[in-house]
Amino acid sequence: MIDTSSNDHPDTQPRHEMHGLYPKAESVADFQRHLAAVHARIENACQRAGRDPASIRLLPVSKTMDEASIRLAHAAGLRFLGENKVQEAYRKWETMSDLVDLQWSIIGHLQTNKAKLVARFASEFQALDSLRVAEELDRRLQAEGRAMDVFVQVNTSGEASKFGLEPDAVAGFLRGMPAFSALRVRGLMTLALFSSEASRVRECFILLRSLRDRLRQETDIGISLNELSMGMSGDFEIAIEEGATVVRVGQAIFGARAVPDSHYWPGADPKHPS
Ligand SMILES: *Cc1c(COP(=O)(O)O)cnc(C)c1O
């Protein structure tokens, strides 16, 4: 059963009408303005929810953005960027190795054979949903003498095309995690349904939060699940109202992408929310 008891903000709507229309950031000043607008939205959502804005981490998502754009973002003060595809991220990491304080978070599905790359350069992996990937990532990290923060991705929308574990499979999965000492499990991650119906979007976030709360009480899991990574440009206010601690925001900071979302999310049709 989904707990809807804390749903005190039923009026907050997704903002998918801006999808694909956000202006491109072409200067440091543009980035600063877009960031200020996103922070204002975060603060408003926090105010409605009675939360401290400092409890929300904004993870800017730079997928499809070129080197020039990322260098401007860095100049505007961004130091931690999310990328959906490993090879794209790895290329950027190599090209911009002079930006020594820039860190990368992989937020998209990973195939086992790419775990080696992730272990080499990423600081965080948010889309863990397979034991084989966990094993391989741990092995490669041990070899590199590194450790990494990870989030377990959960499919909260019930869409077959979405990656992530089924909610019922998460407890069992987490019980296997302490075996991988290079993986520091921080929490859960999800993508909500891409819908203009606020209540259906909110349900995905409520599901992730209730799952996290329930798992926290299962003491045999032995992992402190503090983080909830949920919410993107079009729906992060709702995610914050439902407990997000990390919001992953691309377009609202960098501008609309030229590459369609279906390149990153199988089955996505950005122009037509369901
Ligand atoms: C692209 C992406 C985002 C950000 O989406 P925007 O609409 O650009 O804010 C968030 N999470 C994941 C997994 C993504 O691939």
Short mmCIF file of C-alpha atoms and ligand atoms in Angstrom, two decimals:
data_model
loop_
_atom_site.label_atom_id
_atom_site.label_comp_id
_atom_site.label_asym_id
_atom_site.label_seq_id
_atom_site.Cartn_x
_atom_site.Cartn_y
_atom_site.Cartn_z
CA MET A 1 0.00 0.00 0.00
CA ILE A 2 1.14 3.50 -0.76
CA ASP A 3 1.15 5.91 2.17
CA THR A 4 -0.38 9.16 1.00
CA SER A 5 -0.87 10.59 4.46
CA SER A 6 1.81 13.26 4.09
CA ASN A 7 0.46 14.46 0.79
CA ASP A 8 -0.23 18.03 1.85
CA HIS A 9 0.64 19.71 -1.44
CA PRO A 10 -1.67 18.28 -4.05
CA ASP A 11 -1.70 21.50 -6.10
CA THR A 12 1.92 21.52 -7.18
CA GLN A 13 1.98 20.73 -10.90
CA PRO A 14 4.77 19.26 -13.00
CA ARG A 15 6.35 21.76 -15.37
CA HIS A 16 6.69 19.64 -18.43
CA GLU A 17 5.45 22.49 -20.64
CA MET A 18 9.00 23.88 -20.50
CA HIS A 19 10.52 20.54 -21.59
CA GLY A 20 12.69 21.16 -24.64
CA LEU A 21 12.20 24.93 -24.38
CA TYR A 22 14.62 26.01 -21.65
CA PRO A 23 17.03 28.66 -23.04
CA LYS A 24 20.60 27.53 -23.55
CA ALA A 25 23.20 28.85 -21.11
CA GLU A 26 25.84 30.54 -23.25
CA SER A 27 27.76 32.53 -20.67
CA VAL A 28 28.74 32.33 -17.03
CA ALA A 29 26.07 34.96 -16.32
CA ASP A 30 23.44 32.73 -18.00
CA PHE A 31 24.47 29.82 -15.78
CA GLN A 32 24.32 32.00 -12.70
CA ARG A 33 20.84 33.23 -13.64
CA HIS A 34 19.53 29.72 -14.38
CA LEU A 35 21.04 28.43 -11.15
CA ALA A 36 19.44 31.24 -9.18
CA ALA A 37 16.06 30.38 -10.72
CA VAL A 38 16.47 26.69 -9.84
CA HIS A 39 17.53 27.54 -6.29
CA ALA A 40 14.49 29.81 -5.95
CA ARG A 41 12.24 26.93 -7.05
CA ILE A 42 13.98 24.64 -4.53
CA GLU A 43 13.49 27.19 -1.77
CA ASN A 44 9.81 27.64 -2.58
CA ALA A 45 9.23 23.90 -2.52
CA CYS A 46 11.13 23.63 0.77
CA GLN A 47 9.04 26.39 2.27
CA ARG A 48 5.81 24.59 1.34
CA ALA A 49 7.17 21.35 2.77
CA GLY A 50 8.72 22.86 5.89
CA ARG A 51 12.16 21.66 4.89
CA ASP A 52 15.60 23.25 5.06
CA PRO A 53 16.96 24.03 1.55
CA ALA A 54 20.40 23.00 2.84
CA SER A 55 19.09 19.44 3.09
CA ILE A 56 18.70 19.27 -0.71
CA ARG A 57 21.69 18.64 -2.98
CA LEU A 58 21.34 19.99 -6.51
CA LEU A 59 23.07 17.68 -9.00
CA PRO A 60 23.40 19.52 -12.33
CA VAL A 61 23.06 17.13 -15.29
CA SER A 62 25.35 17.91 -18.23
CA LYS A 63 24.50 15.08 -20.63
CA THR A 64 24.75 16.05 -24.35
CA MET A 65 26.39 19.35 -23.38
CA ASP A 66 29.71 20.06 -25.06
CA GLU A 67 33.05 20.97 -23.57
CA ALA A 68 32.55 24.72 -23.99
CA SER A 69 29.28 24.56 -22.10
CA ILE A 70 30.76 22.48 -19.29
CA ARG A 71 33.72 24.83 -18.94
CA LEU A 72 31.29 27.73 -18.54
CA ALA A 73 29.37 25.73 -15.93
CA HIS A 74 32.62 25.12 -14.06
CA ALA A 75 33.47 28.81 -14.24
CA ALA A 76 30.03 29.50 -12.76
CA GLY A 77 30.99 27.36 -9.79
CA LEU A 78 29.62 23.88 -10.60
CA ARG A 79 31.89 21.12 -9.34
CA PHE A 80 29.79 17.94 -9.48
CA LEU A 81 28.05 16.94 -12.72
CA GLY A 82 25.66 14.12 -13.58
CA GLU A 83 25.93 12.18 -16.85
CA ASN A 84 23.61 9.45 -18.11
CA LYS A 85 26.03 7.57 -20.36
CA VAL A 86 29.38 6.26 -19.20
CA GLN A 87 31.33 6.65 -22.40
CA GLU A 88 30.15 10.22 -22.90
CA ALA A 89 31.13 11.02 -19.31
CA TYR A 90 34.49 9.30 -19.61
CA ARG A 91 35.31 11.29 -22.75
CA LYS A 92 34.47 14.53 -20.95
CA TRP A 93 36.52 13.54 -17.92
CA GLU A 94 39.54 12.86 -20.15
CA THR A 95 39.12 16.05 -22.17
CA MET A 96 38.69 18.24 -19.10
CA SER A 97 41.22 16.61 -16.78
CA ASP A 98 42.71 20.08 -16.25
CA LEU A 99 39.58 20.90 -14.20
CA VAL A 100 40.94 18.87 -11.31
CA ASP A 101 38.11 19.69 -8.92
CA LEU A 102 35.33 18.57 -11.27
CA GLN A 103 33.61 15.35 -10.14
CA TRP A 104 31.28 13.07 -12.08
CA SER A 105 28.16 11.19 -11.09
CA ILE A 106 26.83 8.46 -13.40
CA ILE A 107 23.03 8.53 -13.27
CA GLY A 108 22.16 6.15 -16.11
CA HIS A 109 21.98 2.40 -16.61
CA LEU A 110 25.32 0.59 -16.62
CA GLN A 111 26.30 -2.55 -18.46
CA THR A 112 28.70 -4.87 -16.66
CA ASN A 113 31.40 -4.41 -19.26
CA LYS A 114 31.48 -0.63 -18.60
CA ALA A 115 31.93 -0.93 -14.82
CA LYS A 116 35.67 -0.76 -15.37
CA LEU A 117 35.40 2.74 -16.84
CA VAL A 118 33.15 3.98 -14.05
CA ALA A 119 35.56 2.66 -11.43
CA ARG A 120 38.34 4.65 -13.02
CA PHE A 121 36.90 8.15 -12.92
CA ALA A 122 33.43 8.55 -11.42
CA SER A 123 32.77 9.75 -7.87
CA GLU A 124 29.24 8.44 -7.63
CA PHE A 125 26.94 5.95 -9.35
CA GLN A 126 23.20 6.48 -8.96
CA ALA A 127 21.69 3.74 -11.12
CA LEU A 128 22.73 0.48 -9.46
CA ASP A 129 20.13 -2.20 -10.18
CA SER A 130 22.05 -5.42 -10.75
CA LEU A 131 24.14 -7.70 -8.61
CA ARG A 132 26.49 -8.42 -11.48
CA VAL A 133 27.21 -4.73 -11.94
CA ALA A 134 27.75 -4.36 -8.16
CA GLU A 135 30.22 -7.26 -8.20
CA GLU A 136 32.13 -5.96 -11.17
CA LEU A 137 32.16 -2.37 -9.95
CA ASP A 138 33.41 -3.46 -6.53
CA ARG A 139 36.13 -5.63 -8.07
CA ARG A 140 37.33 -2.81 -10.32
CA LEU A 141 37.21 -0.24 -7.53
CA GLN A 142 39.26 -2.52 -5.25
CA ALA A 143 41.83 -2.80 -8.03
CA GLU A 144 41.95 1.00 -8.35
CA GLY A 145 42.15 1.39 -4.57
CA ARG A 146 38.98 3.49 -4.63
CA ALA A 147 35.49 3.47 -3.14
CA MET A 148 32.32 5.06 -4.47
CA ASP A 149 28.95 6.33 -3.29
CA VAL A 150 26.10 4.44 -4.92
CA PHE A 151 22.32 4.74 -5.07
CA VAL A 152 20.05 1.80 -5.83
CA GLN A 153 17.68 2.61 -8.69
CA VAL A 154 14.05 1.61 -8.19
CA ASN A 155 11.37 1.40 -10.86
CA THR A 156 8.52 3.29 -9.20
CA SER A 157 6.46 3.95 -12.32
CA GLY A 158 5.80 0.36 -13.25
CA GLU A 159 6.80 1.10 -16.86
CA ALA A 160 8.51 -1.87 -18.47
CA SER A 161 10.87 0.46 -20.32
CA LYS A 162 12.30 1.97 -17.14
CA PHE A 163 15.42 0.61 -15.52
CA GLY A 164 15.63 -0.09 -11.80
CA LEU A 165 14.67 -2.83 -9.38
CA GLU A 166 11.07 -3.64 -8.65
CA PRO A 167 10.24 -2.17 -5.21
CA ASP A 168 9.76 -5.66 -3.75
CA ALA A 169 13.24 -6.71 -4.81
CA VAL A 170 15.10 -3.89 -3.07
CA ALA A 171 15.33 -5.36 0.46
CA GLY A 172 16.91 -8.58 -0.79
CA PHE A 173 19.26 -6.66 -3.03
CA LEU A 174 20.43 -4.43 -0.17
CA ARG A 175 21.17 -7.45 2.01
CA GLY A 176 23.81 -8.45 -0.53
CA MET A 177 25.52 -5.06 -0.57
CA PRO A 178 27.75 -5.22 2.53
CA ALA A 179 29.80 -7.85 0.70
CA PHE A 180 31.01 -5.08 -1.61
CA SER A 181 33.17 -2.93 0.60
CA ALA A 182 34.07 -0.43 -2.12
CA LEU A 183 30.40 0.46 -2.64
CA ARG A 184 28.98 2.88 -0.09
CA VAL A 185 25.21 2.64 -0.46
CA ARG A 186 23.75 6.08 0.28
CA GLY A 187 20.12 5.66 -0.68
CA LEU A 188 17.59 5.11 -3.43
CA MET A 189 17.08 6.76 -6.80
CA THR A 190 14.14 6.87 -9.19
CA LEU A 191 12.68 8.49 -12.29
CA ALA A 192 9.01 9.33 -11.96
CA LEU A 193 6.47 8.72 -14.64
CA PHE A 194 6.77 11.44 -17.30
CA SER A 195 3.23 12.66 -16.94
CA SER A 196 1.34 15.93 -16.80
CA GLU A 197 -0.89 14.39 -14.14
CA ALA A 198 0.62 15.61 -10.88
CA SER A 199 -0.87 12.84 -8.76
CA ARG A 200 0.68 10.08 -10.87
CA VAL A 201 4.10 11.75 -10.68
CA ARG A 202 3.75 12.26 -6.93
CA GLU A 203 2.84 8.60 -6.41
CA CYS A 204 6.25 7.55 -7.75
CA PHE A 205 8.02 9.79 -5.25
CA ILE A 206 5.81 8.68 -2.37
CA LEU A 207 6.55 5.08 -3.25
CA LEU A 208 10.32 5.65 -3.10
CA ARG A 209 10.11 7.51 0.20
CA SER A 210 7.86 4.93 1.87
CA LEU A 211 10.13 2.16 0.63
CA ARG A 212 13.16 3.93 2.10
CA ASP A 213 11.35 4.49 5.41
CA ARG A 214 10.30 0.85 5.58
CA LEU A 215 13.78 -0.45 4.74
CA ARG A 216 15.33 1.77 7.40
CA GLN A 217 13.37 -0.19 10.00
CA GLU A 218 14.61 -3.55 8.78
CA THR A 219 17.66 -3.69 10.99
CA ASP A 220 19.18 -6.75 9.33
CA ILE A 221 19.92 -4.74 6.21
CA GLY A 222 22.69 -2.88 8.00
CA ILE A 223 22.85 0.10 5.65
CA SER A 224 21.82 3.63 6.59
CA LEU A 225 19.64 4.70 3.70
CA ASN A 226 19.65 8.46 4.06
CA GLU A 227 19.37 9.71 0.53
CA LEU A 228 16.49 9.91 -1.93
CA SER A 229 17.57 11.00 -5.42
CA MET A 230 14.39 12.00 -7.22
CA GLY A 231 13.11 14.91 -9.28
CA MET A 232 14.29 16.53 -12.52
CA SER A 233 13.71 19.90 -14.26
CA GLY A 234 9.99 19.25 -14.72
CA ASP A 235 9.07 17.65 -11.42
CA PHE A 236 11.63 18.39 -8.70
CA GLU A 237 9.28 20.57 -6.62
CA ILE A 238 6.97 17.60 -6.16
CA ALA A 239 9.96 15.39 -5.35
CA ILE A 240 11.14 17.84 -2.69
CA GLU A 241 7.67 17.94 -1.16
CA GLU A 242 7.91 14.15 -0.90
CA GLY A 243 11.37 14.01 0.67
CA ALA A 244 14.02 14.22 -2.07
CA THR A 245 17.53 14.88 -0.78
CA VAL A 246 19.12 14.98 -4.26
CA VAL A 247 17.49 16.54 -7.33
CA ARG A 248 19.02 15.92 -10.75
CA VAL A 249 18.50 18.95 -12.95
CA GLY A 250 19.72 19.29 -16.55
CA GLN A 251 17.68 21.46 -18.91
CA ALA A 252 16.68 24.12 -16.39
CA ILE A 253 20.40 24.87 -15.87
CA PHE A 254 22.11 24.06 -19.17
CA GLY A 255 19.19 24.61 -21.53
CA ALA A 256 17.16 22.29 -23.71
CA ARG A 257 18.93 19.34 -25.31
CA ALA A 258 19.14 18.76 -29.05
CA VAL A 259 19.24 14.98 -28.57
CA PRO A 260 15.83 13.43 -27.86
CA ASP A 261 15.30 11.83 -24.46
CA SER A 262 14.62 8.46 -26.06
CA HIS A 263 18.39 8.28 -26.58
CA TYR A 264 18.75 8.09 -22.80
CA TRP A 265 15.46 6.62 -21.68
CA PRO A 266 14.04 3.85 -23.82
CA GLY A 267 10.45 4.65 -24.71
CA ALA A 268 10.54 8.32 -23.68
CA ASP A 269 8.48 10.71 -25.76
CA PRO A 270 9.22 14.16 -24.34
CA LYS A 271 6.66 16.07 -26.38
CA HIS A 272 3.81 13.96 -25.16
CA PRO A 273 3.68 13.32 -21.44
CA SER A 274 1.37 10.40 -20.73
C1 LIG B 1 18.67 13.68 -18.08
C2 LIG B 1 18.41 13.15 -16.73
C3 LIG B 1 17.99 14.00 -15.70
C4 LIG B 1 17.74 15.47 -15.88
O1 LIG B 1 16.64 15.73 -16.70
P1 LIG B 1 16.25 17.24 -17.06
O2 LIG B 1 14.92 17.13 -17.65
O3 LIG B 1 17.29 17.70 -18.02
O4 LIG B 1 16.31 18.00 -15.81
C5 LIG B 1 17.76 13.43 -14.45
N1 LIG B 1 17.96 12.11 -14.23
C6 LIG B 1 18.38 11.27 -15.19
C7 LIG B 1 18.57 9.84 -14.89
C8 LIG B 1 18.63 11.76 -16.48
O5 LIG B 1 19.05 10.92 -17.44
#
